[in-house]
CSV table of C-alpha atoms and ligand atoms in Angstrom, one decimal:
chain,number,residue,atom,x,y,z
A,24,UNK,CA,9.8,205.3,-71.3
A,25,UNK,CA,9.6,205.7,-75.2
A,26,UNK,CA,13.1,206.6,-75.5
A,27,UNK,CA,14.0,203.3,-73.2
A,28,UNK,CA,11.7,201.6,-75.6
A,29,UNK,CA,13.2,202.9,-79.4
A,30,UNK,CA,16.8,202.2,-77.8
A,31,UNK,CA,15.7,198.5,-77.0
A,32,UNK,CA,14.3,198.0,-80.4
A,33,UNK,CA,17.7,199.5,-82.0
A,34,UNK,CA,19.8,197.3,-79.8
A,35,UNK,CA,17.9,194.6,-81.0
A,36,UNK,CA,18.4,195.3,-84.5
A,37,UNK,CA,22.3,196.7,-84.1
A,38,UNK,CA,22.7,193.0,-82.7
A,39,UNK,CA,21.2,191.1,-85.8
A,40,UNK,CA,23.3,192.9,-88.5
A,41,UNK,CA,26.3,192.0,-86.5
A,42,UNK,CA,28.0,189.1,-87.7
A,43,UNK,CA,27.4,185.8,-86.0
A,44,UNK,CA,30.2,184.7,-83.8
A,45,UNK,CA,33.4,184.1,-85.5
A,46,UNK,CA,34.3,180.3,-85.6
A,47,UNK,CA,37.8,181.7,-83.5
A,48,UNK,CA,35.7,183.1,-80.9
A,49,UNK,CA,33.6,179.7,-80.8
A,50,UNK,CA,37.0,178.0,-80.6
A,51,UNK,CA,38.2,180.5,-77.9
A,52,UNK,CA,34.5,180.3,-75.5
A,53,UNK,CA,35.0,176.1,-75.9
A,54,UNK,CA,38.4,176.2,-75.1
A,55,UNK,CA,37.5,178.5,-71.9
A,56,UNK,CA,34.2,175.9,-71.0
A,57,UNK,CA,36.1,172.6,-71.0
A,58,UNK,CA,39.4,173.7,-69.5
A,59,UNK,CA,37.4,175.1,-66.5
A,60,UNK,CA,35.3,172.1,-66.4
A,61,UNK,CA,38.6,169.3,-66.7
A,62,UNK,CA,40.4,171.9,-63.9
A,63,UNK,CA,37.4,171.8,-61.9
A,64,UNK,CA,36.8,168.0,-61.8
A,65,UNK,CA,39.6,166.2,-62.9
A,66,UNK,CA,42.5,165.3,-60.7
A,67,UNK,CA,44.7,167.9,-61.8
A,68,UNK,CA,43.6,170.2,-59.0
A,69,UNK,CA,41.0,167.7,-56.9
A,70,UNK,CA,41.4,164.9,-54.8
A,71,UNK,CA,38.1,162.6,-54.5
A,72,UNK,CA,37.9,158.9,-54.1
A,73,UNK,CA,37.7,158.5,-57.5
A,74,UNK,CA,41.0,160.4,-58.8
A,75,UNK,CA,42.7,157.9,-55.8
A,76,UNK,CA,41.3,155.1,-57.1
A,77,UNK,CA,42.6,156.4,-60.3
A,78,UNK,CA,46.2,157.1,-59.4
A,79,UNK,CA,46.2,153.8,-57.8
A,80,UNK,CA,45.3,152.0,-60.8
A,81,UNK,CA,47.5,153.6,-62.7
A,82,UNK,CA,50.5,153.2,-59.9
A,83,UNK,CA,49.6,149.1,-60.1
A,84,UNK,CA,49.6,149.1,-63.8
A,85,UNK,CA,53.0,150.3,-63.5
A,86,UNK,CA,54.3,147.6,-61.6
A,87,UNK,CA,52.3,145.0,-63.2
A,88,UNK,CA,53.9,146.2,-66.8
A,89,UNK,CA,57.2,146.2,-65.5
A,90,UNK,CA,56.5,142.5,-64.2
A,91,UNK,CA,55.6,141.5,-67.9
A,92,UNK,CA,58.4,143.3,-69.0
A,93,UNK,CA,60.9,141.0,-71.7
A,94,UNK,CA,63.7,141.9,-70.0
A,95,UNK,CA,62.1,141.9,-66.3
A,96,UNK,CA,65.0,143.4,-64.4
A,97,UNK,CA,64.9,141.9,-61.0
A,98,UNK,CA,64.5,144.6,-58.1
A,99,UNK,CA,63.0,147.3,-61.0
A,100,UNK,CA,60.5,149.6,-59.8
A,101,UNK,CA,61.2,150.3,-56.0
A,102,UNK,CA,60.4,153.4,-56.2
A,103,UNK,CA,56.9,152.9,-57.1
A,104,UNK,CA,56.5,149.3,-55.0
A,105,UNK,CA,57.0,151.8,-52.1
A,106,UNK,CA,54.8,154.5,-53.5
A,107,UNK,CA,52.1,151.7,-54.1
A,108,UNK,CA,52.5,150.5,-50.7
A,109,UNK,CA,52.3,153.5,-48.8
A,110,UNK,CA,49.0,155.0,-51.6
A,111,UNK,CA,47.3,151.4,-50.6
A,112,UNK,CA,47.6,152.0,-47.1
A,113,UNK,CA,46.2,155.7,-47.6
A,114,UNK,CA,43.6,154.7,-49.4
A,115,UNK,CA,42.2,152.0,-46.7
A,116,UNK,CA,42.3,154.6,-43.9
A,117,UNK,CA,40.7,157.3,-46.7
A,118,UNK,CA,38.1,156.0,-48.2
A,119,UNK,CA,37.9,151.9,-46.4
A,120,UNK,CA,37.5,150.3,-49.1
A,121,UNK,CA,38.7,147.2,-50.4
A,122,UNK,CA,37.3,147.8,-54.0
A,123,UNK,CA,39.3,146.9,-57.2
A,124,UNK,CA,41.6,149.5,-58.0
A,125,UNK,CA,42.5,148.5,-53.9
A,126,UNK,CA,42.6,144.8,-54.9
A,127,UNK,CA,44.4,145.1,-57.9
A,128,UNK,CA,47.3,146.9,-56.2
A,129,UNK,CA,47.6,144.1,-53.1
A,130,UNK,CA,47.6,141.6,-55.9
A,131,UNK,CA,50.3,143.5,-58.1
A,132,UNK,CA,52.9,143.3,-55.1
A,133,UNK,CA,52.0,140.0,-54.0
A,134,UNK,CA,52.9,138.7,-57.4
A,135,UNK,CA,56.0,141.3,-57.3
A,136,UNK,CA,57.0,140.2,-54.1
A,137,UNK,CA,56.6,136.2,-55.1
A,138,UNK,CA,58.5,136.7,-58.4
A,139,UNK,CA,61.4,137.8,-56.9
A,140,UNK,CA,61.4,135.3,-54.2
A,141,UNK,CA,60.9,132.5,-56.8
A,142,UNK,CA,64.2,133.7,-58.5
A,143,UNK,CA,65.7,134.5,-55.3
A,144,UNK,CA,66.3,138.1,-55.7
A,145,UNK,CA,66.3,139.5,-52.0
A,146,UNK,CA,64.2,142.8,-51.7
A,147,UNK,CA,64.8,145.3,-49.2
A,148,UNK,CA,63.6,144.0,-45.9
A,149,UNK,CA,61.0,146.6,-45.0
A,150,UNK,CA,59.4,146.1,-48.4
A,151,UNK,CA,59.0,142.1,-48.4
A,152,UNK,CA,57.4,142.9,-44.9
A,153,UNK,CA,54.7,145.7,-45.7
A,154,UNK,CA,53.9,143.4,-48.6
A,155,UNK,CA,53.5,140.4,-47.1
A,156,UNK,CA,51.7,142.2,-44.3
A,157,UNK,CA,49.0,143.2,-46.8
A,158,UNK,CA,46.4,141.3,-46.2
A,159,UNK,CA,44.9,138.6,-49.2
A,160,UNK,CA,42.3,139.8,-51.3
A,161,UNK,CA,39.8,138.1,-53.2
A,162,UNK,CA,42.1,138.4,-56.7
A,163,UNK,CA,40.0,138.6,-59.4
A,164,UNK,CA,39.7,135.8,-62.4
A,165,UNK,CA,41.1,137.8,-65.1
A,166,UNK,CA,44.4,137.9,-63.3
A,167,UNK,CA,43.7,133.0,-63.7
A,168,UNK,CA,46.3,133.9,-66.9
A,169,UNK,CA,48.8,136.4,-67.5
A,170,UNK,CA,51.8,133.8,-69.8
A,171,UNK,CA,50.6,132.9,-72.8
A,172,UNK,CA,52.2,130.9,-75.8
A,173,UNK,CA,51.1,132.4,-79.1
A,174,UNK,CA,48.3,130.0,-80.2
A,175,UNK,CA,46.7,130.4,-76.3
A,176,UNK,CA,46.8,134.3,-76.8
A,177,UNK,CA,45.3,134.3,-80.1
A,178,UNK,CA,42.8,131.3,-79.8
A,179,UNK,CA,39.9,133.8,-80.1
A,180,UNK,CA,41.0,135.7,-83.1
A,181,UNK,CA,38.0,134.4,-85.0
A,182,UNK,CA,35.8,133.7,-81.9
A,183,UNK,CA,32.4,135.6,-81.1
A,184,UNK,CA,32.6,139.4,-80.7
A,185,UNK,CA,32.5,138.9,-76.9
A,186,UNK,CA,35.0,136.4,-76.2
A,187,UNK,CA,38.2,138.0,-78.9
A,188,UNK,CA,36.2,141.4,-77.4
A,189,UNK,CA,38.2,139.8,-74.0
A,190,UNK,CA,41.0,138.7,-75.4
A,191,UNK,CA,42.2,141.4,-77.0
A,192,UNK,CA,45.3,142.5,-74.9
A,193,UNK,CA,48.5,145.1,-75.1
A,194,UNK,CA,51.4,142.9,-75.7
A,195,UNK,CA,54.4,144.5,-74.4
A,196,UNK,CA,57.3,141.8,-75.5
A,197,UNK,CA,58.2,141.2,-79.3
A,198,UNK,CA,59.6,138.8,-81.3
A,199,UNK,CA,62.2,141.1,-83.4
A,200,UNK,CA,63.4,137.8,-85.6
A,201,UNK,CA,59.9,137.8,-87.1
A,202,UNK,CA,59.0,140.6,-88.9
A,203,UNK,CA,55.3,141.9,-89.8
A,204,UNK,CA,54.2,142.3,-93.5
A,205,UNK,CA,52.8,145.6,-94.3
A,206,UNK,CA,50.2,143.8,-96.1
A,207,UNK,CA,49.2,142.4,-92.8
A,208,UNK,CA,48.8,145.8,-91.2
A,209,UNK,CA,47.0,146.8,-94.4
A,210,UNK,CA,44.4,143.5,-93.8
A,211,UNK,CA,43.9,145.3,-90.3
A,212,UNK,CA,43.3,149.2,-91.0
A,213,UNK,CA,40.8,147.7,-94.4
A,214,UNK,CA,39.2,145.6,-91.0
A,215,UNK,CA,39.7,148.7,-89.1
A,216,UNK,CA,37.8,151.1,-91.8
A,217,UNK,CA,34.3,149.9,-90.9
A,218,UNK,CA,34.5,152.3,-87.6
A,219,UNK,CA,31.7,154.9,-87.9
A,220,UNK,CA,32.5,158.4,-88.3
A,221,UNK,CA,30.8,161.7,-87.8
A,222,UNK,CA,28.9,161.9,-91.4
A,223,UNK,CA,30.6,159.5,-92.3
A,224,UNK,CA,33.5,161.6,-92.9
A,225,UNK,CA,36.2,158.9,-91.8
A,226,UNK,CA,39.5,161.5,-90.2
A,227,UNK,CA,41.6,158.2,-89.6
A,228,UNK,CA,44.9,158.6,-91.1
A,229,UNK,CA,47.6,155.5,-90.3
A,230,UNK,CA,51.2,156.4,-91.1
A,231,UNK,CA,53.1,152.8,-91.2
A,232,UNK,CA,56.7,153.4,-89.7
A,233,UNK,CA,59.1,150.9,-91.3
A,234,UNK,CA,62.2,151.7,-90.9
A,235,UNK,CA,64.6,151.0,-87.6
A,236,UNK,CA,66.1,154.0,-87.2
A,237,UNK,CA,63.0,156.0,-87.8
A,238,UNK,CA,60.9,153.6,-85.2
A,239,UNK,CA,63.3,154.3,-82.9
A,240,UNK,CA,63.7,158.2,-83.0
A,241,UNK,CA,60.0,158.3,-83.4
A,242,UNK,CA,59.4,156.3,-80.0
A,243,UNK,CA,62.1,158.2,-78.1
A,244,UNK,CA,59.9,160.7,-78.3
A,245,UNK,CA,57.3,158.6,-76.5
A,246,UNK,CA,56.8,158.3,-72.9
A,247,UNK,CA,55.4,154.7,-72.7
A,248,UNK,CA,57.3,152.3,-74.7
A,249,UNK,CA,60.7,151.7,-72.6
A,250,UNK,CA,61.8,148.1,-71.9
A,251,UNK,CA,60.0,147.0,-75.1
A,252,UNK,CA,59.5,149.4,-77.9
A,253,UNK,CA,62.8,148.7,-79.1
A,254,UNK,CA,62.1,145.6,-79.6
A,255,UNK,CA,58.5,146.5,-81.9
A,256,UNK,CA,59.1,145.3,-85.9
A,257,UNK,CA,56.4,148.3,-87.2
A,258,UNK,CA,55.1,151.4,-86.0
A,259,UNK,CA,51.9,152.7,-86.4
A,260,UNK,CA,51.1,156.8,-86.2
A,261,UNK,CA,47.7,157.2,-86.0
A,262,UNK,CA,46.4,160.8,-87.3
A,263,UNK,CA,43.3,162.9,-87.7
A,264,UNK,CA,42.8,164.8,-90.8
A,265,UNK,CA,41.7,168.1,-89.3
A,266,UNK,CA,40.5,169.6,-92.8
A,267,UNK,CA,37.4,166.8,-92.6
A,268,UNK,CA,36.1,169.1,-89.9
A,269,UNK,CA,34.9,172.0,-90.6
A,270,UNK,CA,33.0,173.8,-87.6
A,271,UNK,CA,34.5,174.7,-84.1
A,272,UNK,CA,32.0,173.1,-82.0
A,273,UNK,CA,33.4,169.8,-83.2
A,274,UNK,CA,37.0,170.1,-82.0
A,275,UNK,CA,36.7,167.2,-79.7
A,276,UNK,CA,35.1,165.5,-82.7
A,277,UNK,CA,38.1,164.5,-84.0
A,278,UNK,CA,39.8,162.9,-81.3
A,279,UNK,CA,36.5,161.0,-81.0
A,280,UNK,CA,36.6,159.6,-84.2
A,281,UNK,CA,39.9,158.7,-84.1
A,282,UNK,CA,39.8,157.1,-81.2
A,283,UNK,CA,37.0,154.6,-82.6
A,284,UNK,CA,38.9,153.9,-85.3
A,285,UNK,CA,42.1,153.2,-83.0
A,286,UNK,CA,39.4,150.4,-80.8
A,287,UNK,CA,38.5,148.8,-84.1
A,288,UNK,CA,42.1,148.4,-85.5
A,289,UNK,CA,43.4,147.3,-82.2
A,290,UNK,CA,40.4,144.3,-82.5
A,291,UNK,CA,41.8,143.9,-86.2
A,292,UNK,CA,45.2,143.8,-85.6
A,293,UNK,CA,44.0,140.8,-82.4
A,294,UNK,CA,42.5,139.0,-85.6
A,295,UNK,CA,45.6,139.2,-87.9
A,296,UNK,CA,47.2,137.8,-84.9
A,297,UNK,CA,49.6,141.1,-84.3
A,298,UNK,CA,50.9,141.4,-80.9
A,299,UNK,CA,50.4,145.0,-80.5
A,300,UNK,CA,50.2,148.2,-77.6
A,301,UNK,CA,48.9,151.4,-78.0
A,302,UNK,CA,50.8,154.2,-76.8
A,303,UNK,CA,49.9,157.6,-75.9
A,304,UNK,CA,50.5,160.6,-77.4
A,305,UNK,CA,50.7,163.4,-74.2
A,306,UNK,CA,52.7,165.7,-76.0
A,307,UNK,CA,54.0,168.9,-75.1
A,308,UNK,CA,54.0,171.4,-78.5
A,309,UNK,CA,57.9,171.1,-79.0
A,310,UNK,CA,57.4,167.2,-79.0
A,311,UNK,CA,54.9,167.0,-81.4
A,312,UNK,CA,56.8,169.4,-83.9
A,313,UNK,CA,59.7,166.9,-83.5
A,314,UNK,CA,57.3,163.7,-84.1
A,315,UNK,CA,56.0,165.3,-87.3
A,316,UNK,CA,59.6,166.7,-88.6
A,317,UNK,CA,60.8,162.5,-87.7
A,318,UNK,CA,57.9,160.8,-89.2
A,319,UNK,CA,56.8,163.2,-91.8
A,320,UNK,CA,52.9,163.8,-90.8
A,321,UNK,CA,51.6,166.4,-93.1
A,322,UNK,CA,50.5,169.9,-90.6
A,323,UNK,CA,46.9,169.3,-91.5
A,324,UNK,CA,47.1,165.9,-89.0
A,325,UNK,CA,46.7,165.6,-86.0
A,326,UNK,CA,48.2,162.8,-84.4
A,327,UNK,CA,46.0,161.0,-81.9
A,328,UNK,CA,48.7,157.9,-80.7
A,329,UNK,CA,50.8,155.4,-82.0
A,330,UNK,CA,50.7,151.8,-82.2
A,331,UNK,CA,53.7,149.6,-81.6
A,332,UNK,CA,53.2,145.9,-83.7
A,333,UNK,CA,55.4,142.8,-83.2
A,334,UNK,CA,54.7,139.0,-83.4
A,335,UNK,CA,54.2,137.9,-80.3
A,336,UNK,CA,57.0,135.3,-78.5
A,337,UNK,CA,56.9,131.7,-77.8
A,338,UNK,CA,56.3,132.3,-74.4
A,339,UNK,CA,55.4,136.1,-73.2
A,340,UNK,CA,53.7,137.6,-70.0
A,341,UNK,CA,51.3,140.3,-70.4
A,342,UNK,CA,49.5,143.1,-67.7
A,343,UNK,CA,46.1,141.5,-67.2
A,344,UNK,CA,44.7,145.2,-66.4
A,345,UNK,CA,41.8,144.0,-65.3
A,346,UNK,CA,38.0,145.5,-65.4
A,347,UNK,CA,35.3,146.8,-63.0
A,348,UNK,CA,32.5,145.3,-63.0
A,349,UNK,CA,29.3,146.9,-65.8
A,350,UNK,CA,27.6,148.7,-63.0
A,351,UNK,CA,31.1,151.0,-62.9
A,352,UNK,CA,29.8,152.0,-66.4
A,353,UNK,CA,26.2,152.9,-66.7
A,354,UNK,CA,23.7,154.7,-65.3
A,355,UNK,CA,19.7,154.3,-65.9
A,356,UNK,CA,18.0,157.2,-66.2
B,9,LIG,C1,45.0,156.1,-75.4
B,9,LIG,C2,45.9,155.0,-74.8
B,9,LIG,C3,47.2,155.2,-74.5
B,9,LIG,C4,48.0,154.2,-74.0
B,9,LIG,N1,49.3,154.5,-73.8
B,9,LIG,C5,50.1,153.5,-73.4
B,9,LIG,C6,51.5,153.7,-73.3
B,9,LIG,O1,52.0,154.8,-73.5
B,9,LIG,N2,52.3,152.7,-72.8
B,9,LIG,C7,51.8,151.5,-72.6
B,9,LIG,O2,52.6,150.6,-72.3
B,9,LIG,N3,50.5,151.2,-72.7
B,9,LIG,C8,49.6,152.2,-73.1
B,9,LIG,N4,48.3,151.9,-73.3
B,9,LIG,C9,47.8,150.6,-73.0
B,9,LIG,C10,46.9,150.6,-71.8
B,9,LIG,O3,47.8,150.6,-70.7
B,9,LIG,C11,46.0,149.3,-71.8
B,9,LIG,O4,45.2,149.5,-72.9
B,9,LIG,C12,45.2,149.2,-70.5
B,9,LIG,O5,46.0,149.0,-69.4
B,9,LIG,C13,44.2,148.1,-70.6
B,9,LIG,O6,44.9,146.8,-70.9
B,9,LIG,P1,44.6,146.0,-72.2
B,9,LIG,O7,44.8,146.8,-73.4
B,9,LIG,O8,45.6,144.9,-72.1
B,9,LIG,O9,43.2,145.5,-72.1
B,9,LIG,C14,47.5,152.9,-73.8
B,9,LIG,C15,46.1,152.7,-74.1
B,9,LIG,C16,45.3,153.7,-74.6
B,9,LIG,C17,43.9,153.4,-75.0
């Protein structure tokens, strides 16, 4: 009993002049929590209603850019129109419910299907029919105006927070005749600076890509920009300066920031009346090493996405995208 007791009592001590966990062992146990957590619950290895209703939205979204496309070519995306067809069906006899990731998708091909019949494009047979077999769903206001002219699209820019808060869309069509000013962009990231910031410590780097050739081989290494990223005048990277942190438990910190910092340049940009889309940066190691060797980000940055800028068209379509309802969002505790 006394020896259990004097080896206890050493333990102890052995164990408080070790050092604390390194800050690459914190990194490592993170790392190990919150990939297990995303493979557990996200819909890289589950299928729930929710990660259907995601998929769905974003197999709509798909067509519904490629409908606001500059260059709309006529019978794009059959592909997916057939994918979508045969997910909406799925997911009625799945889950049997007409909610809005359900809506949205009937209302997608609808507007697919009447496009093309408009401009007399004929679509495969079997397509036009499951379409128009689909029954018609309550569409939802947002989708009251997706053509805009210019002054319609920017007629909030200096409106109250909630109404330019609803205005602010991704354009996806560009004006290349009409370049942007850097000083613009410059009016937008000083807007942009008032995001808050862990301690204030403000990670947001913006690299301003000017140059044709450079735009270009910088967004061919981008997933998200055909049909109108050539047609962008300036590209934003937007980085985060990994030496502002400084412990491993923020890793996600940075991305964080970042990210609010993208929101309130992306409200900025709105104001300064810059038809702009965000693009995502999904990158697999070897295409990040090519983005940094193209645009020249410094190793100590992260980059979070890029931003392609244009002025907007006289006349230009956009992907209304539209929103749940707030009770999707919160939950009182
Ligand atoms: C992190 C992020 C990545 C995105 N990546 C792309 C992209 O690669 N290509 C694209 O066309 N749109 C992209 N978008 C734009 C979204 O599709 C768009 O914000 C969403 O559909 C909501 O529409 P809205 O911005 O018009 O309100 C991205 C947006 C975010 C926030």
């Amino acid at each position: 009993m006394i020896f259990k007791r004097i080896a206890a009592a050493l333990q102890w001590r052995i164990r408080a002049l070790l050092p604390k966990k390194t800050q690459r062992a914190l990194l490592r146990d993170n790392a190990k929590y919150y990939a297990k957590r995303f493979y557990q619950y996200s819909g890289v290895a589950n299928k729930t209603r929710e990660t259907d209703a995601a998929y769905l939205t974003w197999l709509g979204h798909v067509v519904e850019k490629g409908l606001a496309m500059p260059d709309m070519r006529l019978g794009f995306g059959g592909e997916r129109v057939r994918e979508l067809i045969g997910r909406l069906d799925a997911y009625l006899t799945n889950h049997g419910e007409r909610d809005l990731p359900y809506i949205a998708g009937v209302h997608i091909l609808k507007t697919y299907a009447a496009v093309h019949r408009e401009r007399g494009f004929a679509l495969d047979a079997d397509v036009l029919a499951a379409i128009d077999a689909l029954p018609d769903a309550d569409v939802p206001s947002a989708y009251d105006k997706a053509d805009y002219t210019p002054g319609e699209f920017f007629a909030a820019k200096d409106a109250a927070f909630p109404e330019l808060a609803a205005a602010r869309k991704s354009v996806r069509n560009y004006d290349p005749t009409k370049p942007i000013e850097v000083e613009r962009l410059v009016r937008a990231i000083e807007i942009a600076s008032s995001a808050p910031s862990a301690c204030n410590r403000q990670p947001a780097r913006v690299h301003i890509i000017t140059r044709r050739e450079q735009i270009d081989a910088c967004l061919a290494l981008q997933n998200g920009n055909r049909g109108f990223g050539h047609l962008c005048d300036k590209l934003l990277i937007v980085c985060g300066d990994l030496r502002t942190i400084y412990d491993a438990h923020e890793f996600f910190d940075l991305n964080t920031n970042v990210g609010m910092f993208i929101m309130n340049l992306s409200y900025a940009l709105y104001h300064e009346e810059i038809g702009h889309c965000i693009l995502n940066w999904y990158a697999k190691p070897e295409q990040d090493k090519k983005l940094r060797e193209t645009a020249g980000i410094p190793e100590h940055e992260n980059v979070v996405c890029m931003i392609s800028c244009g002025a907007v068209p006289d006349r230009f379509r956009i992907a209304v995208s539209p929103r749940y309802e707030a009770e999707h969002f919160y939950v009182v505790h």
